[in-house]
XYZ file of C-alpha atoms in Angstrom:
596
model
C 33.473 -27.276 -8.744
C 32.446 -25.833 -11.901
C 30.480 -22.377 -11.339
C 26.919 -22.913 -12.880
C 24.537 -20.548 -14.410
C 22.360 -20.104 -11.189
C 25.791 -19.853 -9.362
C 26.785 -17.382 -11.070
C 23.454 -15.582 -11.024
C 22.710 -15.423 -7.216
C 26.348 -14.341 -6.642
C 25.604 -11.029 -8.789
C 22.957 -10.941 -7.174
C 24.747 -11.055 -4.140
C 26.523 -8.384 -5.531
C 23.960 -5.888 -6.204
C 22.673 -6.007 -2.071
C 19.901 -8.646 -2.626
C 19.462 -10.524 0.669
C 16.181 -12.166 0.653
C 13.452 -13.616 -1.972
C 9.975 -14.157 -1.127
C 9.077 -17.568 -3.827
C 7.626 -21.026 -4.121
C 9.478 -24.182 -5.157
C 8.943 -25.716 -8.680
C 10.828 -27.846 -11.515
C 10.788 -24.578 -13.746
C 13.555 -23.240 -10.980
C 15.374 -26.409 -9.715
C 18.598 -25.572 -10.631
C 18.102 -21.880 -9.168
C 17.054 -23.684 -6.452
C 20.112 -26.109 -6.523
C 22.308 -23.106 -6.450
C 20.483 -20.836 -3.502
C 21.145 -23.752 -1.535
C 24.725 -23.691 -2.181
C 25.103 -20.049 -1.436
C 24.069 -20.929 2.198
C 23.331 -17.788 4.663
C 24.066 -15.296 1.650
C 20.394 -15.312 1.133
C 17.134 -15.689 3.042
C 14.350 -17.056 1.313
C 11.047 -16.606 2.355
C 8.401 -19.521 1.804
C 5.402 -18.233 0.973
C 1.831 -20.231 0.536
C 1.349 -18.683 -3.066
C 3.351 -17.037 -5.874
C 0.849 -13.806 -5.733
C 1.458 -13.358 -2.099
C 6.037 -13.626 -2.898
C 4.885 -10.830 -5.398
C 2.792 -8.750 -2.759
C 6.082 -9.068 -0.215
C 8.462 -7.768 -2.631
C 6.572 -4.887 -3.300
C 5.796 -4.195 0.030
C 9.238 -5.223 0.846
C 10.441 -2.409 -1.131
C 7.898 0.084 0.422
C 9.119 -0.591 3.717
C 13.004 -0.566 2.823
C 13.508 1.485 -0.397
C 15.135 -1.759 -1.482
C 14.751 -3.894 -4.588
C 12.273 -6.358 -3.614
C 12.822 -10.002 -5.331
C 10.272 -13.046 -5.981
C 10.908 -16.057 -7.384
C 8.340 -18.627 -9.226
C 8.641 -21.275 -11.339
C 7.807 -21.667 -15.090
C 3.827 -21.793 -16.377
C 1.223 -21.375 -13.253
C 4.043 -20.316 -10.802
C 5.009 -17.321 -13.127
C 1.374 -16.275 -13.790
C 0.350 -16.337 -10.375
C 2.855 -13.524 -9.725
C 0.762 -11.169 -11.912
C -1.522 -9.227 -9.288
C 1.214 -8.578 -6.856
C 3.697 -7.485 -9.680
C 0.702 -5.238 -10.662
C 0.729 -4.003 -7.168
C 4.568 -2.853 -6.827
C 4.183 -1.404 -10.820
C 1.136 1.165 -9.715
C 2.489 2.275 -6.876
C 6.198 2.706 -8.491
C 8.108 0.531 -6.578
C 11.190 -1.851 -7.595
C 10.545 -5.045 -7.827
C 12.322 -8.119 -9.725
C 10.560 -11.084 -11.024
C 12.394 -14.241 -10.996
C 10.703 -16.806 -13.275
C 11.688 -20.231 -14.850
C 10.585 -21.391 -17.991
C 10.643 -24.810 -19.995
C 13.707 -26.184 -21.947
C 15.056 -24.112 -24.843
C 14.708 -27.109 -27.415
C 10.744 -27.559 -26.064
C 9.885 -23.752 -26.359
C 7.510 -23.146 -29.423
C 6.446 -26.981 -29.279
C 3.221 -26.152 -27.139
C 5.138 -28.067 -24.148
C 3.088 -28.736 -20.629
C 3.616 -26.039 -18.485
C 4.975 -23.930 -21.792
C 3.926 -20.263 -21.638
C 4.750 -16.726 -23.785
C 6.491 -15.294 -20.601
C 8.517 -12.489 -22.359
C 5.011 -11.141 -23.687
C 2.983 -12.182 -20.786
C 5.398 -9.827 -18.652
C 5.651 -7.278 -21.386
C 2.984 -5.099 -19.735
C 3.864 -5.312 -15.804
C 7.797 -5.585 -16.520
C 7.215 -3.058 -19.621
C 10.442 -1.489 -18.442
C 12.874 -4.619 -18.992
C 12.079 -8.213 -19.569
C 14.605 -10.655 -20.235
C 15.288 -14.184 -21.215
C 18.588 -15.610 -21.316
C 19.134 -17.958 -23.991
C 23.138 -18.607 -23.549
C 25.243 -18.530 -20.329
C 27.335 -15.317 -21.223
C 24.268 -13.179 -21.938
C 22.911 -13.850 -17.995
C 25.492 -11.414 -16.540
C 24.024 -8.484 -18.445
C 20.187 -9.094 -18.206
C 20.852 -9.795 -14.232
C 22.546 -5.891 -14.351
C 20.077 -4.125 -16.551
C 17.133 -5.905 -14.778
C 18.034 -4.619 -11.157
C 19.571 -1.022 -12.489
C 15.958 -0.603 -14.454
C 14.181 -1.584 -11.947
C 15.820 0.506 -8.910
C 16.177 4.023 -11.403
C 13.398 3.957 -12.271
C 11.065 2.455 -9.759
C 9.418 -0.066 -11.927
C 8.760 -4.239 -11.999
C 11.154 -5.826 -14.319
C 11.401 -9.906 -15.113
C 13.875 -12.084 -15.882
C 13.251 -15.759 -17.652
C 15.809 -18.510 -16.930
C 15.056 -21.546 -19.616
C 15.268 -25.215 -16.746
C 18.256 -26.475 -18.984
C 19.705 -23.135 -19.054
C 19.832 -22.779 -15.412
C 22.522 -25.766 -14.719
C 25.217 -25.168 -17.921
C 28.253 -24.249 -17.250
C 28.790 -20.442 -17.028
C 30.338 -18.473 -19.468
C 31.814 -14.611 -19.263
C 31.203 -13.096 -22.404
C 33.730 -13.568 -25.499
C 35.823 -10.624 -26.289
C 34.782 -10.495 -29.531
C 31.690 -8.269 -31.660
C 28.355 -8.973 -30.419
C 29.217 -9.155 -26.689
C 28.539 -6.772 -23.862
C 30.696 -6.417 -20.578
C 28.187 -4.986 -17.971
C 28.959 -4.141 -14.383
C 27.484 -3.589 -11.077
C 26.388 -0.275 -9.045
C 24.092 2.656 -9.676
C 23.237 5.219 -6.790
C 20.162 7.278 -6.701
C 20.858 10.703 -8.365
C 19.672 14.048 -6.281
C 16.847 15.328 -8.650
C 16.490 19.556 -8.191
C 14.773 21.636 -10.468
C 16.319 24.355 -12.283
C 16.745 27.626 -10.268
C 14.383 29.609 -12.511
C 11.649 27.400 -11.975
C 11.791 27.410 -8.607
C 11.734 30.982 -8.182
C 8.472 30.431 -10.441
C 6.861 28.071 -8.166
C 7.990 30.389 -4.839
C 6.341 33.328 -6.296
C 2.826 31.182 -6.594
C 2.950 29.648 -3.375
C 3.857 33.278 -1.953
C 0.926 34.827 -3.356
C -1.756 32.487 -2.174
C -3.270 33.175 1.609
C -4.893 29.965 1.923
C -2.463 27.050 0.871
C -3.197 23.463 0.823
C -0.635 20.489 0.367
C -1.198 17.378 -0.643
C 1.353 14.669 0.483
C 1.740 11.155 -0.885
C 4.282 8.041 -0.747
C 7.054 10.250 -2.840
C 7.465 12.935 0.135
C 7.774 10.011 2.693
C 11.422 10.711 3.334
C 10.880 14.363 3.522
C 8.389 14.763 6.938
C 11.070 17.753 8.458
C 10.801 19.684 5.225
C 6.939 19.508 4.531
C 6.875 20.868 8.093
C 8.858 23.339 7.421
C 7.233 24.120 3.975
C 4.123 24.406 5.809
C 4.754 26.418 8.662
C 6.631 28.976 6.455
C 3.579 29.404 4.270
C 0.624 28.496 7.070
C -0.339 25.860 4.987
C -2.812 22.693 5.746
C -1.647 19.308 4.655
C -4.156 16.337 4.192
C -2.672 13.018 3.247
C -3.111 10.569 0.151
C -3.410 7.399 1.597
C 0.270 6.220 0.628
C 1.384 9.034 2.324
C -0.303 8.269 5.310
C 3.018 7.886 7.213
C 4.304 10.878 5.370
C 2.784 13.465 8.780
C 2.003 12.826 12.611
C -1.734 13.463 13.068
C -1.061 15.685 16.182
C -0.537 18.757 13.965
C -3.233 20.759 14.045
C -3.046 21.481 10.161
C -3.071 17.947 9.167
C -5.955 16.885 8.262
C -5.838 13.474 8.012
C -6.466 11.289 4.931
C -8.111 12.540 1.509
C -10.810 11.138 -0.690
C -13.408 8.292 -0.849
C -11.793 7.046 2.602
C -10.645 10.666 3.388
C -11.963 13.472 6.197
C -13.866 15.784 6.143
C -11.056 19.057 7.258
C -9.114 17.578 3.808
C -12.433 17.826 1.639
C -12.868 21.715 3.040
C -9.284 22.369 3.093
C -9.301 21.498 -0.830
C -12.690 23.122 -1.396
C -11.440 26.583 0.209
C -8.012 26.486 -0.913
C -6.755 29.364 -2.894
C -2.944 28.104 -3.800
C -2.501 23.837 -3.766
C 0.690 21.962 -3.439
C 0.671 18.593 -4.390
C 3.739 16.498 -3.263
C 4.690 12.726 -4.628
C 1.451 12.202 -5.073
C -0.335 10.595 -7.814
C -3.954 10.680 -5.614
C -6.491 9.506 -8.302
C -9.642 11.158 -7.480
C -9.846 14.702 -9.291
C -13.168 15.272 -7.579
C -11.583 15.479 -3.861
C -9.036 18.699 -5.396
C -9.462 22.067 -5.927
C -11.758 23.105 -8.814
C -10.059 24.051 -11.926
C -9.409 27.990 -11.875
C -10.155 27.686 -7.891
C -6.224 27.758 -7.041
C -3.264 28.386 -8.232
C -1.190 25.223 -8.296
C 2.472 23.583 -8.279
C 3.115 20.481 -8.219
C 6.205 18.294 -7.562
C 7.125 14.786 -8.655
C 10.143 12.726 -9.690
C 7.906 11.612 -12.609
C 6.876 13.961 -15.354
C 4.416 11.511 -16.547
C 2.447 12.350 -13.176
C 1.973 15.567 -13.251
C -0.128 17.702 -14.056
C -3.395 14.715 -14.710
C -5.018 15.214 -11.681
C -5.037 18.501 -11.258
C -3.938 21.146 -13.929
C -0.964 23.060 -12.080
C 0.746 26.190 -13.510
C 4.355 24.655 -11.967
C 5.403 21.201 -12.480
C 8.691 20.514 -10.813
C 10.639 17.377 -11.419
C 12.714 16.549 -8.943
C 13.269 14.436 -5.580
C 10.550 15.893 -3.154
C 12.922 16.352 -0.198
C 15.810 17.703 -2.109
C 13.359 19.796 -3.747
C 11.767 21.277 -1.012
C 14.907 21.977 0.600
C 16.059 24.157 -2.490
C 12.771 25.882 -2.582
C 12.100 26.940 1.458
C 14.459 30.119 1.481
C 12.254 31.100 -1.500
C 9.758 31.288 0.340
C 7.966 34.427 2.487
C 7.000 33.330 6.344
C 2.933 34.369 6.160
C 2.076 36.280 9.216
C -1.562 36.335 9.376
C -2.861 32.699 11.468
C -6.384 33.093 10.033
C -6.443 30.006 7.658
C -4.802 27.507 10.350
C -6.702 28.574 12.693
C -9.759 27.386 10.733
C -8.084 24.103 9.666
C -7.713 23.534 13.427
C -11.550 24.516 13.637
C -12.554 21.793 11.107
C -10.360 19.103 12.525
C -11.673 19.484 15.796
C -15.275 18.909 15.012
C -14.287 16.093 12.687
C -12.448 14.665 15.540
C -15.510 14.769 17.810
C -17.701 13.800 15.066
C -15.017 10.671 14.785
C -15.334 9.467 18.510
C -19.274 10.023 18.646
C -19.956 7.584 15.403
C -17.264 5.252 16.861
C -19.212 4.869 20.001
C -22.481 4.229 18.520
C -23.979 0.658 19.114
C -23.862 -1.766 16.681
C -25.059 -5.151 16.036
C -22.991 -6.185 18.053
C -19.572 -4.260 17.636
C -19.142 -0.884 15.809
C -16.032 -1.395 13.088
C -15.212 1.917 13.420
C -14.639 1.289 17.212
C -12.018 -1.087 16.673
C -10.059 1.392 15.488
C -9.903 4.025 17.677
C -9.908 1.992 20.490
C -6.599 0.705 18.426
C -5.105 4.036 17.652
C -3.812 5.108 21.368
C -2.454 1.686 21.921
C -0.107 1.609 19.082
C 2.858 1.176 19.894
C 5.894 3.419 19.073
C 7.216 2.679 15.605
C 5.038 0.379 14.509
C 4.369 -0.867 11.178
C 0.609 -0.729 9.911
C -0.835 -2.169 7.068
C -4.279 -2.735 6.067
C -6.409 -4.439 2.761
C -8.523 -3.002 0.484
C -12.660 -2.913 1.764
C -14.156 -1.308 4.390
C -11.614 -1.520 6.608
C -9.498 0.617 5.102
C -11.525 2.952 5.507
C -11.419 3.082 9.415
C -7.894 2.863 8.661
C -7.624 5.738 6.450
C -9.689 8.218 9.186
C -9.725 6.217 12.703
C -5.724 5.282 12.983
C -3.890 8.441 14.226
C -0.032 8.175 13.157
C 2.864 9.356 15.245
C 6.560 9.992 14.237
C 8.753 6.803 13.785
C 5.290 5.314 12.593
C 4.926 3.449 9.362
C 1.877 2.588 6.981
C 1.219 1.272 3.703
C -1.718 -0.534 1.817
C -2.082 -1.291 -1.574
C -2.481 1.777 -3.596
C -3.148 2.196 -7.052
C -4.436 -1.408 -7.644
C -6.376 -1.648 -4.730
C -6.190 -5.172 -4.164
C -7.672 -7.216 -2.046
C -5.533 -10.188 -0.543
C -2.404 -7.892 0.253
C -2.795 -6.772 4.114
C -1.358 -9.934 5.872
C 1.459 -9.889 3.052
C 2.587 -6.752 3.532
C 3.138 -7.123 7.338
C 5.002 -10.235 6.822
C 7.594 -8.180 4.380
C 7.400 -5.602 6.864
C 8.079 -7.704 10.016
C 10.856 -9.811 8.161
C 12.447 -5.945 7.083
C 12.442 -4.652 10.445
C 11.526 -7.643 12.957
C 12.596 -5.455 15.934
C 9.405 -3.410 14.962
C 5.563 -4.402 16.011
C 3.220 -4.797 12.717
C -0.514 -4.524 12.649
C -2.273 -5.630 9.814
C -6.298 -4.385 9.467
C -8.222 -7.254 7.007
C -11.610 -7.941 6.552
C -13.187 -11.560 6.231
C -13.282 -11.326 2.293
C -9.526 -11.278 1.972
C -8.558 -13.844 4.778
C -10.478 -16.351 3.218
C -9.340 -15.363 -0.718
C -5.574 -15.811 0.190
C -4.652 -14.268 3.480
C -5.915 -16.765 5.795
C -3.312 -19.470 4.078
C -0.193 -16.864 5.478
C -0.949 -17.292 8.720
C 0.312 -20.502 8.135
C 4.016 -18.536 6.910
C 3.910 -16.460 10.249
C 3.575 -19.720 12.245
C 6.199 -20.812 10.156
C 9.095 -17.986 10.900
C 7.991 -16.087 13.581
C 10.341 -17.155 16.420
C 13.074 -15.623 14.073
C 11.847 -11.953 14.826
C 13.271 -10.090 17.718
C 10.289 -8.698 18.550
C 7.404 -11.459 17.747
C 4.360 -8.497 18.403
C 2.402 -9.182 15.215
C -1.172 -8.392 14.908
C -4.084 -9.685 12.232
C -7.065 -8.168 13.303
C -9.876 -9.455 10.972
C -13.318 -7.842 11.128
C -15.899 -10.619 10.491
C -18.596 -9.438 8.987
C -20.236 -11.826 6.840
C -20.101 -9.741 4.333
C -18.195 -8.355 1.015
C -18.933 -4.921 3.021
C -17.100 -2.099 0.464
C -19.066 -3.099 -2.672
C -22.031 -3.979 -0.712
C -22.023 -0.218 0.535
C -20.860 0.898 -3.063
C -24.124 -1.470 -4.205
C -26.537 0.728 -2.494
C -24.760 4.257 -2.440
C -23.401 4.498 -6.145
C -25.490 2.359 -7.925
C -28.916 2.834 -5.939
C -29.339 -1.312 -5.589
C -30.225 -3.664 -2.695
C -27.037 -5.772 -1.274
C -26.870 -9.005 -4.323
C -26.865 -11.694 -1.355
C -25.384 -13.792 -4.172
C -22.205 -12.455 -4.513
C -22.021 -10.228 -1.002
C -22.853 -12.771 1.943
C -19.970 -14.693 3.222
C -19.655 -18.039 5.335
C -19.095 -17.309 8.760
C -15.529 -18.906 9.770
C -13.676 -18.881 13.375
C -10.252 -16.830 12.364
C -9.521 -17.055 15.823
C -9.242 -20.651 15.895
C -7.774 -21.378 12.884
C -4.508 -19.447 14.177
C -4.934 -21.218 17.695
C -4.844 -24.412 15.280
C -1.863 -23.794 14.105
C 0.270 -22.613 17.204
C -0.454 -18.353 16.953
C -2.705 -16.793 19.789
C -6.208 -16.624 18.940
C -8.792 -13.908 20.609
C -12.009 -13.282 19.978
C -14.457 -10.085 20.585
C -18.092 -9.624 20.235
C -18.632 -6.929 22.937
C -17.625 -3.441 22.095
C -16.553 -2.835 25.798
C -14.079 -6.060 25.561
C -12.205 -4.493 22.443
C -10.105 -2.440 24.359
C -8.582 -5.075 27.172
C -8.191 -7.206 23.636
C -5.852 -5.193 21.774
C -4.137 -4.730 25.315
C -3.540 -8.711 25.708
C -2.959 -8.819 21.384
C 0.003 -6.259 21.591
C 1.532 -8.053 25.038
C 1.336 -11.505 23.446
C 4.854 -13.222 23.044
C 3.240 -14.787 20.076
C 1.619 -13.602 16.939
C -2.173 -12.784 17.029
C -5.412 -13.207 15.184
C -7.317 -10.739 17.099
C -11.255 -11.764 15.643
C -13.566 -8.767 15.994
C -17.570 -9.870 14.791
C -18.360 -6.409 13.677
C -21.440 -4.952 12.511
C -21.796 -5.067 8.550
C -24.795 -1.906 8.387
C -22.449 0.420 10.223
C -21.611 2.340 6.542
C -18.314 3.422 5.656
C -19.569 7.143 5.070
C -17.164 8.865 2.523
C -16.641 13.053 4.145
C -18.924 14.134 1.184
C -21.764 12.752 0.475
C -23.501 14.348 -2.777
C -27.442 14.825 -3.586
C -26.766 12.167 -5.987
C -25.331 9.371 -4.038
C -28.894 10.391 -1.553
C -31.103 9.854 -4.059
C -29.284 6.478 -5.313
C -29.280 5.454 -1.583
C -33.080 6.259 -1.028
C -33.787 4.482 -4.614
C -32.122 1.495 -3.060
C -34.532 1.381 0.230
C -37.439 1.835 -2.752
C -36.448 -1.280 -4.159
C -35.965 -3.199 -1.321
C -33.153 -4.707 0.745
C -32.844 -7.497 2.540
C -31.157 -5.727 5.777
C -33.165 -2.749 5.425
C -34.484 -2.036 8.350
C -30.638 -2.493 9.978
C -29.258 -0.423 7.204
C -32.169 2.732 7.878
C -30.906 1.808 11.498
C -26.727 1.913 11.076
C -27.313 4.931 8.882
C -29.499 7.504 11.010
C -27.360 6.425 13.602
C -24.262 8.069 11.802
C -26.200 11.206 11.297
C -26.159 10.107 7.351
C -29.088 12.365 7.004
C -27.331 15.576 8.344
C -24.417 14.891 5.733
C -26.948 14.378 3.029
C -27.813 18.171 3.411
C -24.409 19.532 2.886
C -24.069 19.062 -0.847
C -21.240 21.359 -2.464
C -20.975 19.152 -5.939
């Protein structure tokens, strides 16, 4: 049989270490399609319910492997509905190929159904290499440059595969001028600084008494040498979000996440710092870092186009964080004098008491913040977590104490909503011998995550291990913006756009064959997650939470009190709950520790 374009494309494909796809079916990719079928158990594709939630999977897919991750849509809608979760894997630098059909190379230019611009609709996301074949012999190099590209340099790239294209007869390339003869292979290079440099960053970080690190998703291979960083220079450590993973949270000088969803030991240990040492980080929020002229700073990143814009350091290393914190530890002086933990341990102690007592408040009826902790002890050991963007991530951030073996990720730089439930299928289709936990609130399971519980009903009884959690935290209520409504814009909650219909979660996944529980009792929450991570099905674990418990940030300034109290001026319509959730979280006692 003669070898066909697509033939030819998954089998280098094949070649490069690509075993599964997360896509959607369309006419655009038949003969793709065609072909996939053809190469039988080479590959495993992944049905999902919609193109954006294939994208969200490979991105994830590559968090949680440090492989390329691969989706595949057809021509028109399928291609554009990739968008968001390409957008996701290009902010937080991970490799990701787009697979997209297009229309027939006579129709292109005619304004043909289903006809769009793809090489300059991807020419943003997949900035770093688009391609679209026009002739058989030029697929074999655009397949190798788009998965080299993408995996050097941790970016999305695309690739555009005309229908008629797709089932021609393939062609090597002529040995003649004009053609290229590319090959497969590349292996990530070990990225060290130069000597001198080092020595340059070792003398800062030797000079300071009160260190602070800063870890994110770039140091998440390199947990035994931040340790050993930090010990050797009695350093704290609070964690970007992506790098949430990155530390256990039974160190004493960890102190937990940083930021808007951050503690409140990370916003001191940043405020008191007199030497900062940011690691793979590209944290956004300037505000939550040392002052400028505060500390001394280094900072080290495989990407020189992220340093140095969050915070002005005097060092910026390029290089591999573990590699390069191996080179620079016998640099480095062992500090003596405990003082500075031992206040680090101070601060995370009353932060962790603080923690448990707003956890256990009452609510109307259950406490969000509850779920978590009463989560956090029961996880089990190596675990995958993943949460969405809202108010939830938020109890994620603080609440969810992480352990060795443990892994985490969210959606990072584009924040998206809609990506929790994808994430822990990519992660529980990667590792499917590990438990996942996925943290969503009612907003995103009924944009787009509420239609994948369908896909884990589909495929679960191929994991090994089939403990998979969704817990979704009904509220009733878009509960992040309304919060960011009333505390950074001084306005009442817009019932318009905030309120949400109330629907049973719980029963929709008992509808369609997964294990359904439901919890409106605070006291029940804990025998829940008990009988959710026992189940020898997947769960939707349904938790009616309280929407005027707020999702206090560890700092909140004079300014965001005065917008808050301007909002109860005006008049909301759950005022008298909100005054209620809020005095009940001692708001007003963090209201009087301003340090802008």
């Amino acid at each position: 049989m003669t070898q066909t374009v697509s033939d030819f494309f998954w089998e280098r494909l094949r070649q490069w270490g690509v075993r599964r796809i997360y896509g959607y079916p369309g006419d655009g990719i038949n003969g793709l399609l065609g072909a996939l079928d053809r190469a039988g158990d080479a590959f495993e594709l992944v049905q999902v319910r919609h193109e954006e939630m294939a994208a969200f999977m490979a991105s994830a897919h590559a968090k949680f492997t440090g492989e390329l991750g691969v989706c595949l849509a057809t021509s028109g809608p399928g291609a554009s509905h990739l968008l968001t979760g390409l957008y996701d894997a290009r902010l937080d630098h991970m490799p990701v190929l787009a697979i997209v059909g297009q229309q027939a190379r006579t129709a292109i230019g005619a304004h043909y159904q289903q006809e769009l611009d793809l090489v300059s609709m991807f020419k943003d996301v997949a900035g770093a290499f688009t391609g679209m074949a026009s002739v058989p012999a030029q697929v074999r190099h655009l397949v190798d440059r788009a998965v080299r590209i993408a995996l050097g340099e941790r970016r999305v790239t695309a690739l555009i595969l005309p229908n008629d294209l797709q089932v021609l007869p393939m062609e090597q390339p002529p040995r003649k001028h004009g053609a290229v003869f590319s090959g497969v292979g590349w292996s990530p290079p070990e990225v060290v600084p130069r000597q001198a440099d080092l020595e340059r960053a070792a003398e800062i970080l030797n000079s300071g008494s009160k260190v602070a690190m800063l870890v994110g998703a770039g140091a998440r291979d390199a947990t035994d040498e931040v340790i050993a960083v930090a010990d050797r220079l009695g350093a704290g450590c609070a964690k970007a979000l992506l790098g949430k993973q990155v530390l256990p949270d039974d160190l004493s000088w960890v102190t937990g996440s940083i930021g808007l969803l951050g503690t409140k030991p990370s916003y001191d240990l940043m405020m008191e710092c007199d030497t900062f040492l940011m690691l793979g980080s590209g944290f956004p929020y300037a505000e939550f870092l040392p002052k400028e002229g505060q500390a001394r700073g280094v900072q080290v990143d495989i990407d020189p186009g992220m340093q140095s814009i969050r915070f002005p350091s005097e060092v910026n290393l390029t290089g591999d964080v573990k590699a390069t914190l191996g080179a620079i530890l016998p640099l480095l002086q062992q500090k003596a004098d405990e003082t500075w933990r031992e206040q680090i341990a101070s601060w995370k102690a009353d932060w962790e008491e603080t923690l448990h007592e707003r956890a256990m408040v009452s609510a109307n009826p259950v406490n969000p913040q509850r779920v978590f902790t009463e989560l956090s002890p029961r996880i089990p050991d190596r675990a995958i977590l993943t949460s969405d963007s809202g108010s939830c991530a938020n109890w994620f951030a603080r609440d969810i104490r992480i352990r060795r073996g443990m892994m985490a990720s969210v959606s990072g730089g584009l924040a998206s909503m809609g990506a929790g439930v994808p994430y822990a299928i990519a992660a529980k289709f990667a590792h499917p011998e590990r438990p996942v936990i996925a943290s969503v609130g009612d907003g995103a399971m009924q944009m787009s995550n509420m239609a994948e519980l369908i896909t884990i009903a589909k495929y679960w009884q191929r994991w090994s291990d089939p403990r998979f959690v969704v817990c979704v935290l009904n509220n009733q209520d878009l509960n992040q913006v309304t919060w960011e409504q009333r505390v950074m814009e001084g306005n009442p909650k817009f019932e318009a756009t905030q309120n949400l219909p109330d629907v049973p979660y719980h029963r929709f996944a008992e509808m369609i064959g997964l294990e359904g529980i439901f919890v409106d009792d605070p006291e029940a929450l804990g025998p829940a997650w008990d009988k959710a991570l026992a189940s020898r099905r997947p769960v939707v674990l349904e938790v009616k939470t309280d929407p005027d418990v707020p999702p206090l940030p560890p700092h909140i300034t004079l300014e965001h009190a005065k917008k808050f109290t301007s909002m109860l001026a005006k008049g909301d319509p759950d005022e008298t709950s909100v005054i209620k959730g809020a005095v009940k979280q001692v708001m007003a006692n963090v209201f009087g520790d301003d340090r802008k």
